[in-house]
Coordinates of C-alpha atoms and ligand atoms in Angstrom, one line a residue:
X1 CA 110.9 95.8 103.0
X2 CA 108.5 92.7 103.0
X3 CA 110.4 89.5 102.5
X4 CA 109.5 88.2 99.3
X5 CA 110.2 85.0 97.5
X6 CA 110.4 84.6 93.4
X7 CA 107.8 81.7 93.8
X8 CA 104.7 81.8 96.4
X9 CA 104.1 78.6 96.3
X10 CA 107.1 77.1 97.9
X11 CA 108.8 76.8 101.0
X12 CA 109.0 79.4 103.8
X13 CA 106.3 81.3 105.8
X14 CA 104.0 82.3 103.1
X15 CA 100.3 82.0 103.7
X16 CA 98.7 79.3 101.9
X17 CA 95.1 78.4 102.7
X18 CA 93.6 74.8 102.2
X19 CA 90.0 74.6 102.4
X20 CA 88.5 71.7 100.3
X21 CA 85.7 68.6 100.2
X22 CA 87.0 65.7 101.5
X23 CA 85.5 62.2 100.6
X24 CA 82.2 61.1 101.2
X25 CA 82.4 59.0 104.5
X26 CA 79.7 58.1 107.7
X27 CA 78.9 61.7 108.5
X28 CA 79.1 63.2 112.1
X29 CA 77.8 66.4 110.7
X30 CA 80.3 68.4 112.0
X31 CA 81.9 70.8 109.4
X32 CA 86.3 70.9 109.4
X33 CA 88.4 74.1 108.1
X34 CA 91.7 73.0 107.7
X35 CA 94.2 76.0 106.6
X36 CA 97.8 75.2 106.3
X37 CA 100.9 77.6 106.6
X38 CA 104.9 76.8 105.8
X39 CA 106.0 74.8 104.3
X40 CA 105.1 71.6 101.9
X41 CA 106.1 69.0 104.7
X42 CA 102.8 70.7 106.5
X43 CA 100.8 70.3 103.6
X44 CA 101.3 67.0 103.2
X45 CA 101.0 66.6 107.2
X46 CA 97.2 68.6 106.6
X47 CA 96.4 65.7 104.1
X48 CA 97.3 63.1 107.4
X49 CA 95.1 65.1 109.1
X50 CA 92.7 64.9 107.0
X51 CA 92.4 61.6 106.4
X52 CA 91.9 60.9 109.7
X53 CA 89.5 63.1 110.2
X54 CA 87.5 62.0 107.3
X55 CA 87.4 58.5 109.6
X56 CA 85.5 60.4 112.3
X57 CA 83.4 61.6 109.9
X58 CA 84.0 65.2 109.4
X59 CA 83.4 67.0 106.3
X60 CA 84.8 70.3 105.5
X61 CA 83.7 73.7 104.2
X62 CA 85.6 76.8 102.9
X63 CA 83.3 78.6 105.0
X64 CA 84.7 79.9 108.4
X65 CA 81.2 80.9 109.1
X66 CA 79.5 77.3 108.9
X67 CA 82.7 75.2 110.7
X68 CA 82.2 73.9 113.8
X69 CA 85.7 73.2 114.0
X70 CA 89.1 75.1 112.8
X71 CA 92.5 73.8 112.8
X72 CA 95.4 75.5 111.7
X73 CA 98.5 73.6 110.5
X74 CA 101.3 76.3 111.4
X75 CA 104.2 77.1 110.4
X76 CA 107.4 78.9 113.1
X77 CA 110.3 78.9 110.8
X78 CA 110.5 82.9 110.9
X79 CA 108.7 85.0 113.8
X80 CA 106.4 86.9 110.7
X81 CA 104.8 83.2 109.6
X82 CA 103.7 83.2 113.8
X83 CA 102.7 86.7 113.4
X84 CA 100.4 85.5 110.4
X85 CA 99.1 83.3 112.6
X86 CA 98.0 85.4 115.9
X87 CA 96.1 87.6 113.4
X88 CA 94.0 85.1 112.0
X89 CA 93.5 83.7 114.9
X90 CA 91.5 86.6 116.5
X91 CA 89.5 86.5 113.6
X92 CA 88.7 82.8 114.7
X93 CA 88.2 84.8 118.5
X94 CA 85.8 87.1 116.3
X95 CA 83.5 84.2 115.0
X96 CA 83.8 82.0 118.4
X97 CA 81.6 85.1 120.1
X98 CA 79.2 84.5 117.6
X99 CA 79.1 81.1 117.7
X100 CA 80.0 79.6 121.0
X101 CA 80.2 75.9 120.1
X102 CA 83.0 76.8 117.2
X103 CA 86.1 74.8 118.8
X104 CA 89.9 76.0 117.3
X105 CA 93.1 74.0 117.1
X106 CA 96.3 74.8 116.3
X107 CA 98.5 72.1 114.7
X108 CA 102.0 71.9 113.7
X109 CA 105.2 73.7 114.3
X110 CA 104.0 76.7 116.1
X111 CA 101.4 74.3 118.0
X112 CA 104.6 72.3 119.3
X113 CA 106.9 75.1 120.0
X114 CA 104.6 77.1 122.4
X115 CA 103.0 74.3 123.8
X116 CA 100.6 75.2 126.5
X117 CA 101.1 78.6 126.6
X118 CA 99.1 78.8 123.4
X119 CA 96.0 77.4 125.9
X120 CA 97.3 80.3 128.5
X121 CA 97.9 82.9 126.0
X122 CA 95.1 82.5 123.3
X123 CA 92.3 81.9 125.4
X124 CA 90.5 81.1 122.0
X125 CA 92.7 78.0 121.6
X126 CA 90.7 74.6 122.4
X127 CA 93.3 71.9 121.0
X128 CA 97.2 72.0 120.6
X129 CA 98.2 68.8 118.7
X130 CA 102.5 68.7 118.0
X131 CA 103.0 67.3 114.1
X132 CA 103.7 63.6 115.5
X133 CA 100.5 63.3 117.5
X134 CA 97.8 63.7 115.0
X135 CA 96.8 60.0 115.5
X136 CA 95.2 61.3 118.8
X137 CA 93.2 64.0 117.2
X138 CA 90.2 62.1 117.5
X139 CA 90.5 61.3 121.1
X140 CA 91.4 64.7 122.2
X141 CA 88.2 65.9 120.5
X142 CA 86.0 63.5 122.5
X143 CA 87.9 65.2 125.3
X144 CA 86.6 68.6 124.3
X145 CA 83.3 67.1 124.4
X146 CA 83.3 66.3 127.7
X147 CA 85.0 70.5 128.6
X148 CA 88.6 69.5 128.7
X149 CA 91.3 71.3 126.7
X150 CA 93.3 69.3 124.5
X151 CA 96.6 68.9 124.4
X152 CA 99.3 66.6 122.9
X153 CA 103.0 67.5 121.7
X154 CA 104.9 64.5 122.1
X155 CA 107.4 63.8 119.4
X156 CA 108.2 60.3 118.5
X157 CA 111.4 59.0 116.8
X158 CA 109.4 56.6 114.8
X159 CA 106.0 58.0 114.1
X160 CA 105.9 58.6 109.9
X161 CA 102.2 57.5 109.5
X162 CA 103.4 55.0 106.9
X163 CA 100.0 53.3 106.5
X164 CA 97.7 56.4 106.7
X165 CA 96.8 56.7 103.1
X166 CA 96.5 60.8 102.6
X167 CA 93.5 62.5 101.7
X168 CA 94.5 64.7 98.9
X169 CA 93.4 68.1 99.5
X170 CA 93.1 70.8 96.6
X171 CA 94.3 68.4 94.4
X172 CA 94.8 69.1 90.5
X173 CA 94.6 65.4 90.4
X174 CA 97.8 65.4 88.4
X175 CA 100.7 66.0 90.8
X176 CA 100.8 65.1 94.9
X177 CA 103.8 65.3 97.5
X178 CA 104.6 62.1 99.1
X179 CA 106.6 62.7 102.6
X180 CA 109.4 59.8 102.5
X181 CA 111.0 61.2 106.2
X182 CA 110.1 63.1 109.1
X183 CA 112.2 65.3 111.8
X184 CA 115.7 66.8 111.2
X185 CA 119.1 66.0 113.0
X186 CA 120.9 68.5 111.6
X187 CA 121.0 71.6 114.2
X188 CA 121.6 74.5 111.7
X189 CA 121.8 77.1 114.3
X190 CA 119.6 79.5 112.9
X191 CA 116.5 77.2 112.2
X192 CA 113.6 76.4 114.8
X193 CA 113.0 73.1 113.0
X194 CA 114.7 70.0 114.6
X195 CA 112.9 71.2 117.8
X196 CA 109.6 71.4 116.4
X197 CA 109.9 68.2 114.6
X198 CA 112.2 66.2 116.6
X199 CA 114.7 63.7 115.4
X200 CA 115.2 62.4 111.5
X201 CA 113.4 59.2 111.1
X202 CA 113.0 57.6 107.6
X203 CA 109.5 56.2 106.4
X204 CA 109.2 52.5 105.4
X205 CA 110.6 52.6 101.4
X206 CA 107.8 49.9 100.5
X207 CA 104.8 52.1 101.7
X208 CA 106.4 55.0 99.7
X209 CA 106.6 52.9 96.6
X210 CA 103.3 52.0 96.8
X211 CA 101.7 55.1 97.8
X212 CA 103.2 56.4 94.3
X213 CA 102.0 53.5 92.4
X214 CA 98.3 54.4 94.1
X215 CA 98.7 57.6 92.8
X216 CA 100.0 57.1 89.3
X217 CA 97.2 54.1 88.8
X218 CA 94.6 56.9 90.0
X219 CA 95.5 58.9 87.0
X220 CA 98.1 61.6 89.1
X221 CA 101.6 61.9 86.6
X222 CA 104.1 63.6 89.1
X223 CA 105.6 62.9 92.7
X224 CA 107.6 65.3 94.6
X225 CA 109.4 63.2 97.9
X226 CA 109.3 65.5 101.0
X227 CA 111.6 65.5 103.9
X228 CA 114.1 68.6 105.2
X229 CA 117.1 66.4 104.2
X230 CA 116.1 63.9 101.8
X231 CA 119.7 63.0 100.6
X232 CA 119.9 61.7 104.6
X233 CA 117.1 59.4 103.6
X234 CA 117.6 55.9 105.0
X235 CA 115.8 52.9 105.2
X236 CA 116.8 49.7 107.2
X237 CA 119.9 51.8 108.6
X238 CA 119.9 53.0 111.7
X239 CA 122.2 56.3 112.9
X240 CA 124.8 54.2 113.2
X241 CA 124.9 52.8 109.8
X242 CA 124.4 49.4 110.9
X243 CA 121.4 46.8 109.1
X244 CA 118.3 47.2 111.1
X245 CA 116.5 43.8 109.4
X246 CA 119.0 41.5 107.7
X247 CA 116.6 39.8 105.9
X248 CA 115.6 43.2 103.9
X249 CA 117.4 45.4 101.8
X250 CA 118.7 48.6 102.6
X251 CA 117.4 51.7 100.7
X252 CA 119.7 55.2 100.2
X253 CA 117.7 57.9 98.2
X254 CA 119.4 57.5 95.2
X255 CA 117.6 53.7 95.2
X256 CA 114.2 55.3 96.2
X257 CA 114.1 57.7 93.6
X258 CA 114.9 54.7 91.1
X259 CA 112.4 52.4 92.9
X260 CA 109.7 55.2 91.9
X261 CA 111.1 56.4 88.8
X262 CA 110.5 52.8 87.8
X263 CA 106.9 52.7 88.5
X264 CA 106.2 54.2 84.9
X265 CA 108.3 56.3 82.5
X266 CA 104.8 58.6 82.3
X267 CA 105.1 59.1 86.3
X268 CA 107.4 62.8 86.5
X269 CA 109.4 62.2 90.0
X270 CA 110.8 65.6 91.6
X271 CA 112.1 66.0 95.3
X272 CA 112.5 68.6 98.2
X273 CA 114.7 69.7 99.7
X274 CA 118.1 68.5 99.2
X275 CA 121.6 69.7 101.9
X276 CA 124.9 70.4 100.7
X277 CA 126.6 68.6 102.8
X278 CA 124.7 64.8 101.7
X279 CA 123.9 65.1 98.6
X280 CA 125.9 62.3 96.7
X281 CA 127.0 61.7 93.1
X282 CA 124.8 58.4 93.1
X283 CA 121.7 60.6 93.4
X284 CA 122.9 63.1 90.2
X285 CA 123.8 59.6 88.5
X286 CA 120.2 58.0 89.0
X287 CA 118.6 61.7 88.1
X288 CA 120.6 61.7 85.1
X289 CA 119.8 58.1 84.0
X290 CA 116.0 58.5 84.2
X291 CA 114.3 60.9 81.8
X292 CA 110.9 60.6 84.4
X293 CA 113.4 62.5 87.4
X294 CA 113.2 66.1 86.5
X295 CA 115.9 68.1 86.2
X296 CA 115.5 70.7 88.7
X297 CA 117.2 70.4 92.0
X298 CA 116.4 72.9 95.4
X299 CA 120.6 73.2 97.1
X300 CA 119.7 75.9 99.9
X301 CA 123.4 77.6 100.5
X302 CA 122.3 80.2 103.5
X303 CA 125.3 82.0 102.6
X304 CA 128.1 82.5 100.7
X305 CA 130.6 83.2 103.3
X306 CA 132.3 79.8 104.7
X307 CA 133.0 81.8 108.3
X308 CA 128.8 82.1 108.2
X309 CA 128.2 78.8 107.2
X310 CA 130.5 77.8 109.9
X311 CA 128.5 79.5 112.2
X312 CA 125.2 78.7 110.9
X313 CA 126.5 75.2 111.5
X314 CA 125.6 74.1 107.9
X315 CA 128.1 71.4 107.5
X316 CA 129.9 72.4 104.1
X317 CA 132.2 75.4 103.0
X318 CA 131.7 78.1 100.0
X319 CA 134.1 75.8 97.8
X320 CA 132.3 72.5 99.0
X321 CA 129.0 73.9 97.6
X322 CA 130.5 74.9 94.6
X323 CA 131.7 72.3 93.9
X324 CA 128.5 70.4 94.0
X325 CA 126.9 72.9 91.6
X326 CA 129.9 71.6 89.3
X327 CA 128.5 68.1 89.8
X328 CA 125.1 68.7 88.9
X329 CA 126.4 70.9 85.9
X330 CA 128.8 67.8 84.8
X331 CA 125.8 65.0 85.3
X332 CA 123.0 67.5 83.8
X333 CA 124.1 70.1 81.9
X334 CA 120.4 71.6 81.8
X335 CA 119.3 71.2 85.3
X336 CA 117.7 74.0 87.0
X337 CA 119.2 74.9 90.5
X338 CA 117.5 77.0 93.4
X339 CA 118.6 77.6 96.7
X340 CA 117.4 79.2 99.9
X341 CA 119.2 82.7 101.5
X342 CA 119.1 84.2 104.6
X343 CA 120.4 87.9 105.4
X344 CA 121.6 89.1 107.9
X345 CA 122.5 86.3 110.1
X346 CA 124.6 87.2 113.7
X347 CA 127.7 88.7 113.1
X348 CA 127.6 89.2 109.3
X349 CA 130.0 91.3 107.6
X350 CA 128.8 93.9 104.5
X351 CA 131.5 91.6 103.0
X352 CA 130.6 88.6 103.9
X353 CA 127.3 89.4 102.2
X354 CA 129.2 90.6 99.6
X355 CA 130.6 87.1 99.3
X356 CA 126.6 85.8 99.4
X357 CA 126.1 88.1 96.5
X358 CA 129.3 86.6 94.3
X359 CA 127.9 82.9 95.1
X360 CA 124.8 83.5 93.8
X361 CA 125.9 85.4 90.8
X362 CA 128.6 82.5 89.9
X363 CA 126.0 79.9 90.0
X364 CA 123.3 81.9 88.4
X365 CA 120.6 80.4 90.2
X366 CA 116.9 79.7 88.1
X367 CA 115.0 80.6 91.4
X368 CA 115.9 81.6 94.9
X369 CA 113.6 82.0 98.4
X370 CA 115.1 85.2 99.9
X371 CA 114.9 85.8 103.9
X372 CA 116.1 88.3 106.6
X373 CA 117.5 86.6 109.6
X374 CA 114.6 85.9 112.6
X375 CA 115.8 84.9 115.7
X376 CA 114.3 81.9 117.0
X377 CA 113.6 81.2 121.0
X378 CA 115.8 77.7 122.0
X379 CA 118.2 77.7 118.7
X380 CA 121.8 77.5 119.5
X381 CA 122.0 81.3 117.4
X382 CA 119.5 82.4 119.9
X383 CA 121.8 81.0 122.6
X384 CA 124.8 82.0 121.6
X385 CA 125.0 84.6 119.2
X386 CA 123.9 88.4 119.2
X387 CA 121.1 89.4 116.2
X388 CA 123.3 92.6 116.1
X389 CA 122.0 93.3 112.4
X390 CA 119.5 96.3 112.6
X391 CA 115.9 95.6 110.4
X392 CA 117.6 98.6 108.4
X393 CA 120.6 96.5 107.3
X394 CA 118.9 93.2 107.1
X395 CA 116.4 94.6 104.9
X396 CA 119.0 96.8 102.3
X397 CA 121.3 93.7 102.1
X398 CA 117.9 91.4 101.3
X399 CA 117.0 93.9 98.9
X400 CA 120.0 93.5 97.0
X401 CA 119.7 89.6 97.1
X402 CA 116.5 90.1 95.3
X403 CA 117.3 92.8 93.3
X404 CA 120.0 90.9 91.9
X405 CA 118.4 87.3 91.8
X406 CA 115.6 88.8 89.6
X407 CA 117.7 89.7 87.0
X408 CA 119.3 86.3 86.9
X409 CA 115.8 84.5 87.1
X410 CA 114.5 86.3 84.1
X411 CA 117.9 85.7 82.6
X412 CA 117.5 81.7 83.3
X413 CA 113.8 81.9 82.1
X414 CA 114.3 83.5 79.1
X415 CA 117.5 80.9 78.0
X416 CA 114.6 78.3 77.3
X417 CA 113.2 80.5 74.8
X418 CA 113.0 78.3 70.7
X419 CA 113.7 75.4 72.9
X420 CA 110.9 72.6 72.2
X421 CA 110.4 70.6 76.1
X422 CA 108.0 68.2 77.3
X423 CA 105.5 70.0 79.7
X424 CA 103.1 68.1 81.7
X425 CA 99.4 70.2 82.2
X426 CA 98.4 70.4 85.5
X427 CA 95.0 72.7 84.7
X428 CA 93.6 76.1 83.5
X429 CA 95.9 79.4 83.4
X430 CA 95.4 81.8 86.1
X431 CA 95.0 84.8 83.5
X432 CA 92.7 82.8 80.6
X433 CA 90.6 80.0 80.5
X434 CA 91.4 79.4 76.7
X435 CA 94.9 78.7 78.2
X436 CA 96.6 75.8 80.4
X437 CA 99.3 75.9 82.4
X438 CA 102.1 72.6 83.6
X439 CA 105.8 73.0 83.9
X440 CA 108.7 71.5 81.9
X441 CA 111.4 69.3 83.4
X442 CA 113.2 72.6 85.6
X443 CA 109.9 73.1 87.5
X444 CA 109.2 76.6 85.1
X445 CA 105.4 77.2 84.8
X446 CA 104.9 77.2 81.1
X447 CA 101.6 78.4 79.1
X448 CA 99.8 77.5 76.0
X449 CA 96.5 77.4 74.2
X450 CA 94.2 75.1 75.2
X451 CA 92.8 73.2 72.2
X452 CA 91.6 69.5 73.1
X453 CA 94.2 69.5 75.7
X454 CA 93.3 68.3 79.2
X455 CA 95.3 67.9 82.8
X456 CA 97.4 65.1 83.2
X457 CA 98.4 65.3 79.3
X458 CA 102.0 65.4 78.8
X459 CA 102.4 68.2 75.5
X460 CA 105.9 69.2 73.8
X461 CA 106.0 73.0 73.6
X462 CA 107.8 75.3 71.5
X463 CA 108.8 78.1 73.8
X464 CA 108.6 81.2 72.3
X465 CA 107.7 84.5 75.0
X466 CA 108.2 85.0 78.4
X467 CA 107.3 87.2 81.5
X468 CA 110.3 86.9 83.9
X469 CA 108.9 83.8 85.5
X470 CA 107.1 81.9 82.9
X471 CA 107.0 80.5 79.4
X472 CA 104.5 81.2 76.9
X473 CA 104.5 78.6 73.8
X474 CA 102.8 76.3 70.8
X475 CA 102.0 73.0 71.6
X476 CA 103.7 70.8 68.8
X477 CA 102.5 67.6 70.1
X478 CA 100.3 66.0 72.7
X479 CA 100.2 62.9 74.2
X480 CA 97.0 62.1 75.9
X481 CA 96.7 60.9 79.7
X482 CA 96.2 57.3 79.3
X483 CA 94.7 55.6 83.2
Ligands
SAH501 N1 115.6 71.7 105.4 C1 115.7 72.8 104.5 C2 115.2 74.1 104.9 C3 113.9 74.2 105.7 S1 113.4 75.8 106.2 C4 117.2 73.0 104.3 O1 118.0 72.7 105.2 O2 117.6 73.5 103.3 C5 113.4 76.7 104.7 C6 114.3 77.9 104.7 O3 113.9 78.8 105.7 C7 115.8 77.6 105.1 O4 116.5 77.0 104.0 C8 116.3 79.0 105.4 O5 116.8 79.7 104.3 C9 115.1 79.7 106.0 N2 115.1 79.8 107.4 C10 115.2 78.9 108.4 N3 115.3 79.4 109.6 C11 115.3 80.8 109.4 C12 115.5 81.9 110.3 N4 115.6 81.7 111.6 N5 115.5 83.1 109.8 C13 115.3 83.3 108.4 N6 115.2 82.3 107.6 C14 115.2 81.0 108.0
SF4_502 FE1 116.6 73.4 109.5 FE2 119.0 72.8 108.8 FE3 117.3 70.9 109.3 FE4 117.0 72.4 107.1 S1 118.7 71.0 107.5 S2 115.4 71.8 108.5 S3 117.7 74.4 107.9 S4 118.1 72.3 110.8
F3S503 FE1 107.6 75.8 109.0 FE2 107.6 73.6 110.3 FE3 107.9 73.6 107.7 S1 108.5 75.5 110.9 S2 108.9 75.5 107.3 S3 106.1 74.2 108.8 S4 108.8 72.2 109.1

C-alpha cells in the first residue's frame, strides 16, 4: 500500500509545491519556478534561495510554461520522494523541447547525493547546487550563460546563512519557520541525511532572535525553530563542549526557546524535530513556564523494539523513550506528542513490530508519520545490513501501524471536544469561505465561522464536533491582531 502520513503537510517525502511572487526588486526579466519537496528544513532552505535570487532580479511565476528557469529543492530521505522527482523532471524534459532556452536545476538533498551523475544521467539537468552552496547560485548561472553546466556540492561545517534575511514564500503572513541549525551528526543507520547535509552546525542565537522579532513586528504571530536535532542545538560551544568566545554567552535550546518566547507573549513559538536521546528536562521546564511555547512536541521513536533501535543506531532504548514521554506528561499534562515510524527495518522480527505496535499504543500518540523501510545508497544499513523484509511484509506491518494509529488520533482529537482553547487563525477553511481555520496550542487544525474574524487574530473556541483530524467550534472570544 501507498505510504501515508496522518498529516500532509509535514515531514517526510510528500510532494509539496511552492510557486509564489516574490518581492518587487531590479528586474532581470527572467521568470523563477521554485518547487520544494521533503521536508520543512528545505522549505525554509527554498525561502534562502529565494532571497537570493530575488537579488539577481528574478521574479517568479506558477507557470511552468512561462519560466525560463526551474529549480527543484529535493528531497532523498526514501527512494519514492526521488522517484517523485525523475517523473516531474521529464515533464521539465517535455517543456525544454518546446522551449530551448528553459534551464533546470536541481537543489537540495537529492542534488547533493547524486552529484554529477544527475548532469550524466538527466541530460535535462543544467545546475546541481548541494543545500550549503546556494550562495553560488548566481555565479553558476552566469556560467550557464556562457554554455557551462553548473555544478556545486560542497558542504561546509559553518555555512547557516545567518544574515540572509528569507524571502517568505506562500506565506499566510501569520506563521514562518525559522532554521536555528543545519547538518546532523547523528548517523542513524537507516537515514541518508547526515550525508546530504553534512555535519551539525548551530546558527548564531542573536540572528535567530532577531529574525523572530522581524517577523513578529511584521505582523507574523508563530515561529516553529527547524533543525533535525534541535535539542543538540548549541551556540558558542563547540563539539567538545568547550566556550568558543569567552566574552559571549553560551546558548542551549532550552535558553533559545526562552530568548524567543520573550519577544512577546502574542508570538506562538513551536519547534521541529526533537531526538530521544537529547531532549532535556530544562527544555519541558521552559515549555511549561511559557504559555507562548505550545504544547505539542514531535519525539520520532523509529521503533519500539530496543534490539532495532540498537541497530538503527538511535541512541536510546524502548524504556529510555518512555520514560521521556513520562516527562513531558509530568511537566504538561496536556501536551500533544507525535513521533515518526519506520517498518520494516533489516532484520525485524513480526515481534519486534509487535513491540512497535505496544509502544505506540502505551503512549497513545495525537499524530504519527508512518514509513516502510527504504534502503538508502552509502548508509551504514545499506552497508551492513540485508533489507530482507519483502514489500509484502513491510507494507501489512505499515498497514497495521496506521490502522491502529488512526483510531488513536481520532481518539486524541476528539478528547478536546467542550474544552474552550486559544486558537490562533492562520486564513480561510479549505471546505468554506464563511469559515477559518488556525490551530490550538497541540498543533490540531481547528474550524469556526468567520464573523469579523481575520488571520493573525488569536480567538478562544469552544470545541464542539470533530472529523478524526480536526475541530469544529464557536468562537467565545476574539482578540484582534494588534501590529
Ligand atoms: N531528524 C529527524 C528525522 C528526519 S527524517 C529525527 O531524527 O527524528 C524524517 C523521518 O523519515 C525519520 O524520522 C524517519 O522516520 C523517516 N526515515 C528516514 N530515513 C528513512 C528510510 N531510509 N526509510 C524510511 N523512513 C525513513
Ligand atoms: Fe537522520 Fe537520525 Fe539525523 Fe534524524 S537524527 S536526521 S533520523 S541521522
Ligand atoms: Fe528530505 Fe533532505 Fe529533509 S532528505 S527530509 S529534504 S533533510
Amino acid at each position: 500500500m501507498e505510504e501515508k502520513t496522518l498529516d500532509e503537510n509535514r515531514q517526510g517525502e510528500l510532494l509539496m509545491v511552492e510557486e509564489n511572487a516574490l518581492p518587487l526588486a531590479p528586474k532581470n526579466g527572467k521568470k523563477l519556478l521554485l518547487e520544494s519537496y521533503g521536508c520543512q528544513m528545505n522549505f525554509s532552505d527554498s525561502e534562502i534561495v529565494a532571497s537570493i535570487l530575488t537579488q539577481q532580479g528574478y521574479t517568479t511565476t506558477r507557470d511552468a510554461e512561462e519560466a525560463d528557469l526551474v529549480l527543484m529543492n529535493t528531497c532523498a530521505i526514501r527512494d519514492n520522494a526521488e522517484q517523485r522527482v525523475r517523473g516531474r523532471l521529464q515533464f521539465f524534459s517535455g517543456l525544454k523541447k518546446k522551449r530551448p532556452h528553459l534551464q533546470v536545476g536541481i537543489l537540495g538533498c537529492m542534488a547533493e547525493r547524486l552529484r554529477e551523475k544527475l548532469l550524466e544521467e538527466e541530460k535535462l539537468v543544467d545546475l546541481v547546487v548541494g543545500p550549503d552552496a546556494y550562495r553560488d547560485l548566481p555565479n553558476l548561472l552566469d556560467n550557464l550563460e556562457s554554455g557551462q553546466k553548473g555544478v556545486n556540492v560542497l558542504l561546509s561545517r559553518e555555512e547557516t546563512y545567518a544574515e540572509i534575511t528569507p524571502v517568505r514564500l506562500n506565506t499566510n503572513g501569520v506563521t514562518a519557520f525559522i532554521s536555528i541549525m543545519r547538518g546532523c551528526d547523528n548517523m542513524c543507520s537507516f537515514c541518508v541525511v547526515p550525508f546530504t547535509r553534512g555535519r551539525e552546525r548551530s546558527r548564531d542565537a542573536e540572528s535567530i532572535v532577531n529574525e523572530a522579532r522581524d517577523l513578529f513586528q511584521q505582523g507574523y504571530r508563530e515561529v516553529t525553530l527547524l533543525g533535525q536535532n534541535v535539542d543538540s542545538y548549541k551556540w558558542n560551544i563547540n563539539n567538545k563542549g568547550e566556550i568558543s568566545d569567552p566574552s559571549k554567552p553560551t546558548v542551549n535550546f532550552a535558553q533559545l526557546m526562552e530568548k524567543v518566547a520573550l519577544i512577546h507573549p502574542d508570538l506562538r513559538v513551536r519547534f521541529s524535530t526533537s531526538h530521544p536521546k537529547d531532549m532535556t528536562d530544562e527544555v519541558l521546564q521552559v515549555m511549561a513556564k511559557y504559555e507562548n511555547i505550545c504544547n505539542y512536541i514531535h519525539l520520532p521513536v523509529q521503533s519500539g523494539n530496543t534490539d532495532v533501535l540498537k541497530k538503527m543506531n538511535r541512541g536510546y532504548t524502548r524504556e529510555w523513550y518512555l520514560e521521556r514521554i513520562a516527562a513531558i506528561r509530568q511537566y504538561m499534562p496536556d501536551c500533544a506528542i507525535s513521533t515518526d515510524v519506520i517498518a520494516g527495518f533489516c532484520g525485524e522480527t513480526e515481534e519486534q513490530h509487535q513491540d512497535t505496535l505496544s509502544l505506540m499504543k502505551e503512549v497513545g500518540y495525537d499524530m504519527a508519520y508512518m514509513f516502510k523501510y527504504s534502503e538508502r545508497p552509502k548508509t551504514l544499513a545499506e552497508r551492513k545490513f540485508e533489507d530482507d523484509i519483502s514489500e509484502e511484509i513491510k507494507g501489512r506491518r505499515l498497514k497495521e501501524i496506521i490502522d491502529q494509529q488512526m483510531t488513536h488520533s481520532a481518539a486524541c482529537t476528539q478528547k478536546h471536544i467542550g474544552k474552550i482553547q486559544r486558537v490562533l487563525v492562520e486564513g480561510t477553511s479549505k471546505k468554506s469561505t464563511e469559515h477559518l481555520y488556525g490551530r490550538n496550542s497541540q498543533n490540531v487544525v481547528v474550524v469556526f465561522p468567520k464573523g469579523n474574524i481575520a488571520p493573525g487574530d488569536y480567538v478562544d473556541v469552544q470545541m464542539q464536533a470533530c472529523t478524526s483530524i480536526t475541530l469544529n467550534g464557536s468562537v467565545v472570544q476574539h482578540y484582534p491582531r494588534v501590529i
